[in-house]
mmCIF file of C-alpha atoms and ligand atoms in Angstrom:
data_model
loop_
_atom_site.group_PDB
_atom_site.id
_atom_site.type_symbol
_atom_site.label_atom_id
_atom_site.label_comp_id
_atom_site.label_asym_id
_atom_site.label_seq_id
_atom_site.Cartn_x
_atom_site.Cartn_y
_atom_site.Cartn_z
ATOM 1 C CA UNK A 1 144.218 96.175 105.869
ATOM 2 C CA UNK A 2 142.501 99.517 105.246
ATOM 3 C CA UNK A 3 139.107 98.304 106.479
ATOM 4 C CA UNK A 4 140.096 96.336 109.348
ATOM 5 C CA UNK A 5 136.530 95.657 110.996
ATOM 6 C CA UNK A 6 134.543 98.169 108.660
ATOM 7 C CA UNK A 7 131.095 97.022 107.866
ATOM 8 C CA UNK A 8 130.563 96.986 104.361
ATOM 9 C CA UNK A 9 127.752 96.452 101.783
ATOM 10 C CA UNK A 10 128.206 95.448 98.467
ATOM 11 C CA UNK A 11 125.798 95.166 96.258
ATOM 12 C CA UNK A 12 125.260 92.990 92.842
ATOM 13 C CA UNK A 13 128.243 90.856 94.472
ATOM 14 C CA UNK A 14 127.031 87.413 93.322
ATOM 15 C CA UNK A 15 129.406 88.276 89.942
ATOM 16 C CA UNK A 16 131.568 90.124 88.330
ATOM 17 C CA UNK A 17 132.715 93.366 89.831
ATOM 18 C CA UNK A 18 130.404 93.065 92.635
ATOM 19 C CA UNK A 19 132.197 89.705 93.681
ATOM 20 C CA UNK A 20 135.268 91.387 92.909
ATOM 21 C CA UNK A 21 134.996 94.476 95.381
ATOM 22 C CA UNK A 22 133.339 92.260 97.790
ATOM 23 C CA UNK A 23 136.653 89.715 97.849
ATOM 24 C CA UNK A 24 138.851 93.046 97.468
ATOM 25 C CA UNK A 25 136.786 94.269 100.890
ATOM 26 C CA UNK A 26 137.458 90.786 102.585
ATOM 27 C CA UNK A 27 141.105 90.805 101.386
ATOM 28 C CA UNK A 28 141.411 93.905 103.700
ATOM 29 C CA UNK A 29 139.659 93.279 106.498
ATOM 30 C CA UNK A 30 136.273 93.955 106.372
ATOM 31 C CA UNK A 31 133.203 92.262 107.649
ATOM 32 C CA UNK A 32 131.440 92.131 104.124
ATOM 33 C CA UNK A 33 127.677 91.845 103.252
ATOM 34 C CA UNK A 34 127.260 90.594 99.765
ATOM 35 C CA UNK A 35 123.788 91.488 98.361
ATOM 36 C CA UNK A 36 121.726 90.603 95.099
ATOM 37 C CA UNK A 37 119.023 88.469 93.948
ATOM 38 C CA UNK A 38 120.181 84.719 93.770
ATOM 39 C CA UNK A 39 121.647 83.294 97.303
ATOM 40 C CA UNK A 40 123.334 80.785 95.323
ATOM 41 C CA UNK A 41 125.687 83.221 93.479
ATOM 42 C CA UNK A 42 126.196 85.806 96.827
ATOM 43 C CA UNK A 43 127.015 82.260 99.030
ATOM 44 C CA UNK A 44 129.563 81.209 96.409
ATOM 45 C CA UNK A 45 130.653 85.082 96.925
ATOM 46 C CA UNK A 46 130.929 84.488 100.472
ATOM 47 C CA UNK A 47 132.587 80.817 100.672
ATOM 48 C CA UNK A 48 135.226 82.283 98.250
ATOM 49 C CA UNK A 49 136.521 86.036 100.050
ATOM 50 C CA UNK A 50 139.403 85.728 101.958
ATOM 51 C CA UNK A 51 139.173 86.068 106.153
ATOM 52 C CA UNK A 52 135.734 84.207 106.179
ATOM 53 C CA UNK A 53 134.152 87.554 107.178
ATOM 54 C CA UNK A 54 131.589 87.683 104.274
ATOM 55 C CA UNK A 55 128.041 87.025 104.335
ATOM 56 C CA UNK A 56 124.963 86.858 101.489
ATOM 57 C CA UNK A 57 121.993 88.612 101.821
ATOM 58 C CA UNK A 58 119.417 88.745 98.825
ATOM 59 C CA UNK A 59 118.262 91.623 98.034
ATOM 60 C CA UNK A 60 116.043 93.363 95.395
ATOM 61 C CA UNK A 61 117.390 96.812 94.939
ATOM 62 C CA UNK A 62 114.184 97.791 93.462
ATOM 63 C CA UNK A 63 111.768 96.813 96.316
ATOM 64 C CA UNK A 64 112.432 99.872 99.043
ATOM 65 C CA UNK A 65 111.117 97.109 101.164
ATOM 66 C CA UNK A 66 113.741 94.719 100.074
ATOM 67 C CA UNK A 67 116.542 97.704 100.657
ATOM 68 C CA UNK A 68 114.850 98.986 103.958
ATOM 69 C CA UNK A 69 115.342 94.861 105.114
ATOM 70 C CA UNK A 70 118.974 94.238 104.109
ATOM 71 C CA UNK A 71 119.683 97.804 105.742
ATOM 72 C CA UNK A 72 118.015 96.432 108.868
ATOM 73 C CA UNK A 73 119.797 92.913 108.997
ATOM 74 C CA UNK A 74 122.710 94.846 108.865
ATOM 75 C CA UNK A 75 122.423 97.280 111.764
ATOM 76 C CA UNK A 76 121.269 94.384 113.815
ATOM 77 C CA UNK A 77 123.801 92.396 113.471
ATOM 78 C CA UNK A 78 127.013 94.720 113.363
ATOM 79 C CA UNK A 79 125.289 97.617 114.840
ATOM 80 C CA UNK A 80 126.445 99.955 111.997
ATOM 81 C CA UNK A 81 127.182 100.019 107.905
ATOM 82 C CA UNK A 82 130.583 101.747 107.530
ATOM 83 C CA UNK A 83 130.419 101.874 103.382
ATOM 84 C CA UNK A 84 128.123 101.099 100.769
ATOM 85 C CA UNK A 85 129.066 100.206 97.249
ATOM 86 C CA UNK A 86 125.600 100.335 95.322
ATOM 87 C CA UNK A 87 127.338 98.139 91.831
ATOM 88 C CA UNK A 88 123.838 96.378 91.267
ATOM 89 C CA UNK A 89 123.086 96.766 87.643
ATOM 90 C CA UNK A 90 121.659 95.503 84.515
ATOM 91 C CA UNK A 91 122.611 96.548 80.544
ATOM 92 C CA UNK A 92 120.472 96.389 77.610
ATOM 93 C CA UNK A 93 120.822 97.324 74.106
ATOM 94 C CA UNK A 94 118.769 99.594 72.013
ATOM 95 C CA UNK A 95 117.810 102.769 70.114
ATOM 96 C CA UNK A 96 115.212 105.412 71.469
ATOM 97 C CA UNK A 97 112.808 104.493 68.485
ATOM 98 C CA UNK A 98 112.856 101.082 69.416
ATOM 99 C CA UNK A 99 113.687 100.109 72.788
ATOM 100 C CA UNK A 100 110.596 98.217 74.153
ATOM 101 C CA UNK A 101 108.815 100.285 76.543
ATOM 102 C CA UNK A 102 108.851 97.569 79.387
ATOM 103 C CA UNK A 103 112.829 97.590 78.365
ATOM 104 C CA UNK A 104 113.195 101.209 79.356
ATOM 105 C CA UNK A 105 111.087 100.672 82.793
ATOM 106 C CA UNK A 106 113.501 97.848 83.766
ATOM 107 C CA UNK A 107 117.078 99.516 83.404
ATOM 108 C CA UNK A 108 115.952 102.714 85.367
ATOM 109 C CA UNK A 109 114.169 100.638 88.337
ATOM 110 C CA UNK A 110 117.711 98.333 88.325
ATOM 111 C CA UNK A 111 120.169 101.607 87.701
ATOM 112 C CA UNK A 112 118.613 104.942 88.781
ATOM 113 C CA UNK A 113 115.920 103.631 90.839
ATOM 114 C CA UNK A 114 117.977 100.820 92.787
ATOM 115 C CA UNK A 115 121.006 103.901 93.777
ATOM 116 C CA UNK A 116 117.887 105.983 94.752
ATOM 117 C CA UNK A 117 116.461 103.601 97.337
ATOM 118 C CA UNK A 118 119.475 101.967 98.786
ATOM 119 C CA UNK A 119 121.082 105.328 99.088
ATOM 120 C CA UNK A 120 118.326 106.026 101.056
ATOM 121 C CA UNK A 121 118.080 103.373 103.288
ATOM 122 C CA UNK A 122 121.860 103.588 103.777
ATOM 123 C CA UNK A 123 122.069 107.354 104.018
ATOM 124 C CA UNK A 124 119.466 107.091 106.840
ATOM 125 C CA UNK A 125 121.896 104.164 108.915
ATOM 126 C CA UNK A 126 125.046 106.229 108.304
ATOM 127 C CA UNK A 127 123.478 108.997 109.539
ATOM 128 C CA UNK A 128 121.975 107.427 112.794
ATOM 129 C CA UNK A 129 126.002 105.946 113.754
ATOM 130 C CA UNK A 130 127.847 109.237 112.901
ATOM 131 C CA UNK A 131 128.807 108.763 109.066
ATOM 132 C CA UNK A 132 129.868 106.674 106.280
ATOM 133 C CA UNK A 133 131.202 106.255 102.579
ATOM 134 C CA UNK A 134 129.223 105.147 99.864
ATOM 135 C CA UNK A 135 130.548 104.444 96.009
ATOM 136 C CA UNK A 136 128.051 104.339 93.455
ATOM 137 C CA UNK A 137 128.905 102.414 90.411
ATOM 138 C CA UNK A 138 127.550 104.206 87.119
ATOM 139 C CA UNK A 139 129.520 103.706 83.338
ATOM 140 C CA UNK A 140 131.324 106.217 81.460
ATOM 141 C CA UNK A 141 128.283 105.583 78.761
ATOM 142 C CA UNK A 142 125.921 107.944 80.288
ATOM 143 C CA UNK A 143 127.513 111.687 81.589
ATOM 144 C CA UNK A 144 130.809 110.934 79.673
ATOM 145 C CA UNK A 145 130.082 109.122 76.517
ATOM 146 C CA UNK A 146 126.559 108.398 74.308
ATOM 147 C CA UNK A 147 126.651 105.395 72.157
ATOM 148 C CA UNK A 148 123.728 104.916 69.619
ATOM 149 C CA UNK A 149 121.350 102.112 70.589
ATOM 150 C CA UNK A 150 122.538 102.397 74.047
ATOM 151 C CA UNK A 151 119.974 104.913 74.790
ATOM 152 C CA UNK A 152 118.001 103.665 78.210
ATOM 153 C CA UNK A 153 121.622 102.615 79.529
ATOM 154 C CA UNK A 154 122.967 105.851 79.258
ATOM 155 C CA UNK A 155 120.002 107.392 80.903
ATOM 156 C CA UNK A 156 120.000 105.153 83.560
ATOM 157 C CA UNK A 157 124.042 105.707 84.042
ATOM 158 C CA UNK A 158 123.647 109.839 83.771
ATOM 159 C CA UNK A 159 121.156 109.560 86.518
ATOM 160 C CA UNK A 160 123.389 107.636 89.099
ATOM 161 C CA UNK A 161 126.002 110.119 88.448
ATOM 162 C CA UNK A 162 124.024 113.086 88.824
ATOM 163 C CA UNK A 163 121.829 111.524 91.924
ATOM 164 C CA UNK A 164 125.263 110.740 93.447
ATOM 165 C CA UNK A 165 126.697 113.950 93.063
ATOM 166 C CA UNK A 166 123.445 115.966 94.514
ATOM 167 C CA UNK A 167 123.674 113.444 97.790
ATOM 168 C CA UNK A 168 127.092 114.170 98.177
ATOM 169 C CA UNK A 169 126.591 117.731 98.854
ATOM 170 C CA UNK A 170 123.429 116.855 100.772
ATOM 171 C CA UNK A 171 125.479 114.030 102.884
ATOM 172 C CA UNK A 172 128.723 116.163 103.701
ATOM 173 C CA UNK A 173 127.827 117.892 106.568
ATOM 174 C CA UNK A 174 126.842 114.552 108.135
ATOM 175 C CA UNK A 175 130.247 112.777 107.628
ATOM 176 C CA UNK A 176 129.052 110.565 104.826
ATOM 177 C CA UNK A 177 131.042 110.891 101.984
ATOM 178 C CA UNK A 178 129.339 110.051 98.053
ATOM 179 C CA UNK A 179 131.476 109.217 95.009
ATOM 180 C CA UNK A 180 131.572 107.524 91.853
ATOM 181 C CA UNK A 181 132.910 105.397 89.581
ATOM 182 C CA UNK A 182 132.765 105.288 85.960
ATOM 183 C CA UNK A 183 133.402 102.311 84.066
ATOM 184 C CA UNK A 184 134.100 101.687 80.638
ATOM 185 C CA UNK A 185 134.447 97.827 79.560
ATOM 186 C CA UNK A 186 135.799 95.533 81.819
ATOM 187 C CA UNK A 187 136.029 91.769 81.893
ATOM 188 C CA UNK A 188 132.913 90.458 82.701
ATOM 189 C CA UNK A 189 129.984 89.271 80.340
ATOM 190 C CA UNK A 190 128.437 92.462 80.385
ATOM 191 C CA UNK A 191 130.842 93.826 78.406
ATOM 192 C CA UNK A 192 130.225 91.329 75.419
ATOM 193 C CA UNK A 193 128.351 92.065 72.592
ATOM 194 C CA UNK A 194 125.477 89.766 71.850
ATOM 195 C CA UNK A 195 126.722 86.242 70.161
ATOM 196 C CA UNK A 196 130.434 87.958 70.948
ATOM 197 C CA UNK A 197 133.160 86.002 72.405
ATOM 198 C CA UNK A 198 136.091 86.987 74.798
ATOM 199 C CA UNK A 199 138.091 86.757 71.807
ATOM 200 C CA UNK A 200 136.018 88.641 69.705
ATOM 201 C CA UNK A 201 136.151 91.038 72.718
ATOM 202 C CA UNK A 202 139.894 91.779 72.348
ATOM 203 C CA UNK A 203 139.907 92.550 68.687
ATOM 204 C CA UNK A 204 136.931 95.093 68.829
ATOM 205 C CA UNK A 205 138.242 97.049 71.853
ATOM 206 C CA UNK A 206 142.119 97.070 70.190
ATOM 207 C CA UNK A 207 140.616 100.151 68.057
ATOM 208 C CA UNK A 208 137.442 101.195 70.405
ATOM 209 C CA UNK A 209 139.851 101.918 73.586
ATOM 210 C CA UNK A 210 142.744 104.057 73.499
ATOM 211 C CA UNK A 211 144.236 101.493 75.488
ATOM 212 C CA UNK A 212 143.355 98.522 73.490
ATOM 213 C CA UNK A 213 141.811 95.722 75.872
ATOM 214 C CA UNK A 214 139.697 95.725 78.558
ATOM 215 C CA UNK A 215 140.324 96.853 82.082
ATOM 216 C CA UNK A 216 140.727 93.729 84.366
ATOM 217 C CA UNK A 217 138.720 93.138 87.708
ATOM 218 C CA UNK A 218 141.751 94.137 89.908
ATOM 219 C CA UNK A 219 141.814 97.714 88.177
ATOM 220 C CA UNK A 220 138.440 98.866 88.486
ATOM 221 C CA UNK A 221 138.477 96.876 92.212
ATOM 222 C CA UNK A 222 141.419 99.282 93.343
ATOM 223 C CA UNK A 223 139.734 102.487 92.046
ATOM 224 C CA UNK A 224 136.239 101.222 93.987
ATOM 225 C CA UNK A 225 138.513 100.671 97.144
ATOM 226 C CA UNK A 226 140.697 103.593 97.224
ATOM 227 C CA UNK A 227 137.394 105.651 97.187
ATOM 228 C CA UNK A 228 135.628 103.933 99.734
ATOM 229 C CA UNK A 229 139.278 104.452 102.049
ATOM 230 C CA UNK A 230 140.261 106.748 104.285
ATOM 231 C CA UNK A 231 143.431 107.971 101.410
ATOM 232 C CA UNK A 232 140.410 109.288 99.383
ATOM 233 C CA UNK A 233 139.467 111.198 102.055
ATOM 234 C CA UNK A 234 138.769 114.699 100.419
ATOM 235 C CA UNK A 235 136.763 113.277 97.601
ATOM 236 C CA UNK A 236 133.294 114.527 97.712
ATOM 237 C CA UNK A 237 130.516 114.314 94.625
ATOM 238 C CA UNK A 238 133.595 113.241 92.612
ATOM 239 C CA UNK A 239 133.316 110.601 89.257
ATOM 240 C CA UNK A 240 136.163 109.159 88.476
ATOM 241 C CA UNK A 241 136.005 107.794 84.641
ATOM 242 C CA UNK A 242 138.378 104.122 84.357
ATOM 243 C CA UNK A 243 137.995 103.480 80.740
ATOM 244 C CA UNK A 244 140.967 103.036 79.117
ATOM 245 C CA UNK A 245 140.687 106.478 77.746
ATOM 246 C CA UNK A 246 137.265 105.729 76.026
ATOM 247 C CA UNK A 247 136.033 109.320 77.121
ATOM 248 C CA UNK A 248 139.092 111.072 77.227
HETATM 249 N N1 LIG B 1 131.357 95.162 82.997
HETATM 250 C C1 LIG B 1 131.468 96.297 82.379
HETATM 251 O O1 LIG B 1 132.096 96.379 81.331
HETATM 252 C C2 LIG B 1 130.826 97.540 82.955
HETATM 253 C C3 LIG B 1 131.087 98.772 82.362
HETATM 254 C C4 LIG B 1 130.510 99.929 82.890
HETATM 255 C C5 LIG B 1 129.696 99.829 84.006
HETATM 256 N N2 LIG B 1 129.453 98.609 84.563
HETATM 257 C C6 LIG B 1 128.563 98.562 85.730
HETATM 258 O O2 LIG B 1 129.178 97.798 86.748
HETATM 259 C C7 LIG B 1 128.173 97.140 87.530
HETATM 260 C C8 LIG B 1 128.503 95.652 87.621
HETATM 261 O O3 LIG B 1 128.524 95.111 86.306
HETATM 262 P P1 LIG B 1 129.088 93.651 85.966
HETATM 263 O O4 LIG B 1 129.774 93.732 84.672
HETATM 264 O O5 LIG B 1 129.783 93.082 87.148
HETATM 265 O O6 LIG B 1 127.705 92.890 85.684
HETATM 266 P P2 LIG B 1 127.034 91.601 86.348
HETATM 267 O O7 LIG B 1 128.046 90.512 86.511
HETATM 268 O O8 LIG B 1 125.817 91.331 85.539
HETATM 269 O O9 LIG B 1 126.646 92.121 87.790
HETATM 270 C C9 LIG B 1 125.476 92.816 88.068
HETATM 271 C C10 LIG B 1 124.930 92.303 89.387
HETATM 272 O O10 LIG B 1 123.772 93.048 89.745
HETATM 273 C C11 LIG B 1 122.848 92.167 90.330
HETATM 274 N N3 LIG B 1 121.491 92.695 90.151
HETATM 275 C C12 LIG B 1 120.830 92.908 88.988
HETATM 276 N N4 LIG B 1 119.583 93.357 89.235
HETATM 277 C C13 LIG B 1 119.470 93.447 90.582
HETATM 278 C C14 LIG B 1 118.425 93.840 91.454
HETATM 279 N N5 LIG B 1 117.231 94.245 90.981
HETATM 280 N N6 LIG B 1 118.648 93.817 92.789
HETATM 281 C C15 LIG B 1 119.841 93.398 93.281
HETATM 282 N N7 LIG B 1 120.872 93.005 92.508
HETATM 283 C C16 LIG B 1 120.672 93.027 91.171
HETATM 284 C C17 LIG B 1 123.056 90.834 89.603
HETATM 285 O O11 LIG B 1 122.749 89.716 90.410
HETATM 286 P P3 LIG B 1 121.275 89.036 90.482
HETATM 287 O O12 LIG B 1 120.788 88.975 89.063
HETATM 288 O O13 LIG B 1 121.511 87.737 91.124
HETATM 289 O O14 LIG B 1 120.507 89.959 91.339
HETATM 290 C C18 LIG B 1 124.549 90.832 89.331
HETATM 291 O O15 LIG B 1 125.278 90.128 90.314
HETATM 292 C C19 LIG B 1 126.833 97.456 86.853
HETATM 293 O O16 LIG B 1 126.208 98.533 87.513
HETATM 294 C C20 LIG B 1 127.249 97.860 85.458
HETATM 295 O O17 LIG B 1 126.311 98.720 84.824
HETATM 296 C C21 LIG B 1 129.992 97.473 84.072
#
């Protein structure tokens, strides 16, 4: 129960590893605010954690308005946010010479953009109740590894890590801690290929990931959580890379 009655935001929760922090949160005793576009996929969030201490919220992490509003809701109802995991995020496919231009736009106002602005808006709350922990979730495509034809991606990944690294130092003095994490590909349908089955899945990774499969919800879940605890206490600006050994 390491966050008996923390407050704590997690965003893109209505699916994969958004739902699966968000449960992970629950599991431990948090009051948990799952955030994202569709209410129908954050309720089903909610109805499923564990303790009945979970919420949905929509959100569009690309609206500062949208951000600034969740923030708000949240204050006023629990008086505080205690952590922040910012996991929204969107992937798309293509090389620099022919990504569509409205292609690139949309990945950095979901990625880079969406950290920016609900760092902000959280940064501002921590600050106001005496500190905080936020986890932003980036890829290990991006600072670690480039993949060609995953050009706007990686962009969009290298500036979460970066962004999160510079508030870190800029957030320390105030108590709020800043980290990262780093996926590589884990099972959820963003990690298949177009036309690409789960099965198909296994047999690529066997000879892309040192490892040779995917990393499972629970994995990446405990690295998110162990951050966002008190045990990772003297992590600051740190990005920690959980890919099977993809960028080793
Ligand atoms: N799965 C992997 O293999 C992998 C590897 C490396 C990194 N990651 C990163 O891990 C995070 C979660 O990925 P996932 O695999 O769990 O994908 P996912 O199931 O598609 O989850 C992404 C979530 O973000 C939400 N979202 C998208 N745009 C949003 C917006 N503008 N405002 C608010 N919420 C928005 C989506 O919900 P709505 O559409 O309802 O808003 C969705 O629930 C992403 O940042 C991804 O880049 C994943």
């Amino acid at each position: 129960m390491r966050f008996a009655d923390k407050v704590v935001l997690v965003t893109g929760a209505g699916s994969g590893i958004g739902r699966a922090v968000a449960h992970g949160f629950a599991r431990e005793g948090a009051d948990v605010i799952a955030a994202g576009r569709t209410l129908k996929t954050l309720e089903e969030t909610a109805k499923t954690a564990e303790g009945g201490r979970a919420v949905a919220i929509t959100v569009d992490v690309t609206d500062s308005a949208s951000v600034a509003r969740l923030i708000n809701e949240i204050v006023e109802r629990y008086g505080r946010l205690d952590v922040a995991v910012n996991n929204a995020g969107v992937f798309t496919a293509g090389a620099v010479a022919d990504l569509p231009e409205r292609e690139w736009t949309r990945v950095m106002e979901v990625n880079a953009t969406g950290v920016f602005l609900a760092m902000k808006h959280e940064i501002a709350a921590m600050r106001a109740s005496g500190g905080g922990v936020i986890v932003n979730v980036s890829s290990n495509i991006g600072a670690h590894r480039r993949i060609p034809g995953l050009s706007a991606y990686a962009a969009s990944k290298a500036a979460v890590t970066a962004l999160s690294r510079t508030a870190a130092l800029e957030c320390i003095g105030d108590g709020i801690r800043i980290n990262t994490v780093s996926p590589g590909p884990h099972d959820t349908p963003m990690s298949l290929r177009p036309g690409e089955t789960p099965a198909d899945r296994a047999v690529r990774v066997r000879n892309e990931i040192p490892i040779g499969r995917v990393g499972g919800l629970d994995e990446i879940t405990g690295t998110i959580l162990w951050l966002a605890s008190d045990d990772a206490g003297f992590a600051v600006g740190a990005d920690i890379v959980v890919d099977g050994g993809a960028a080793a």
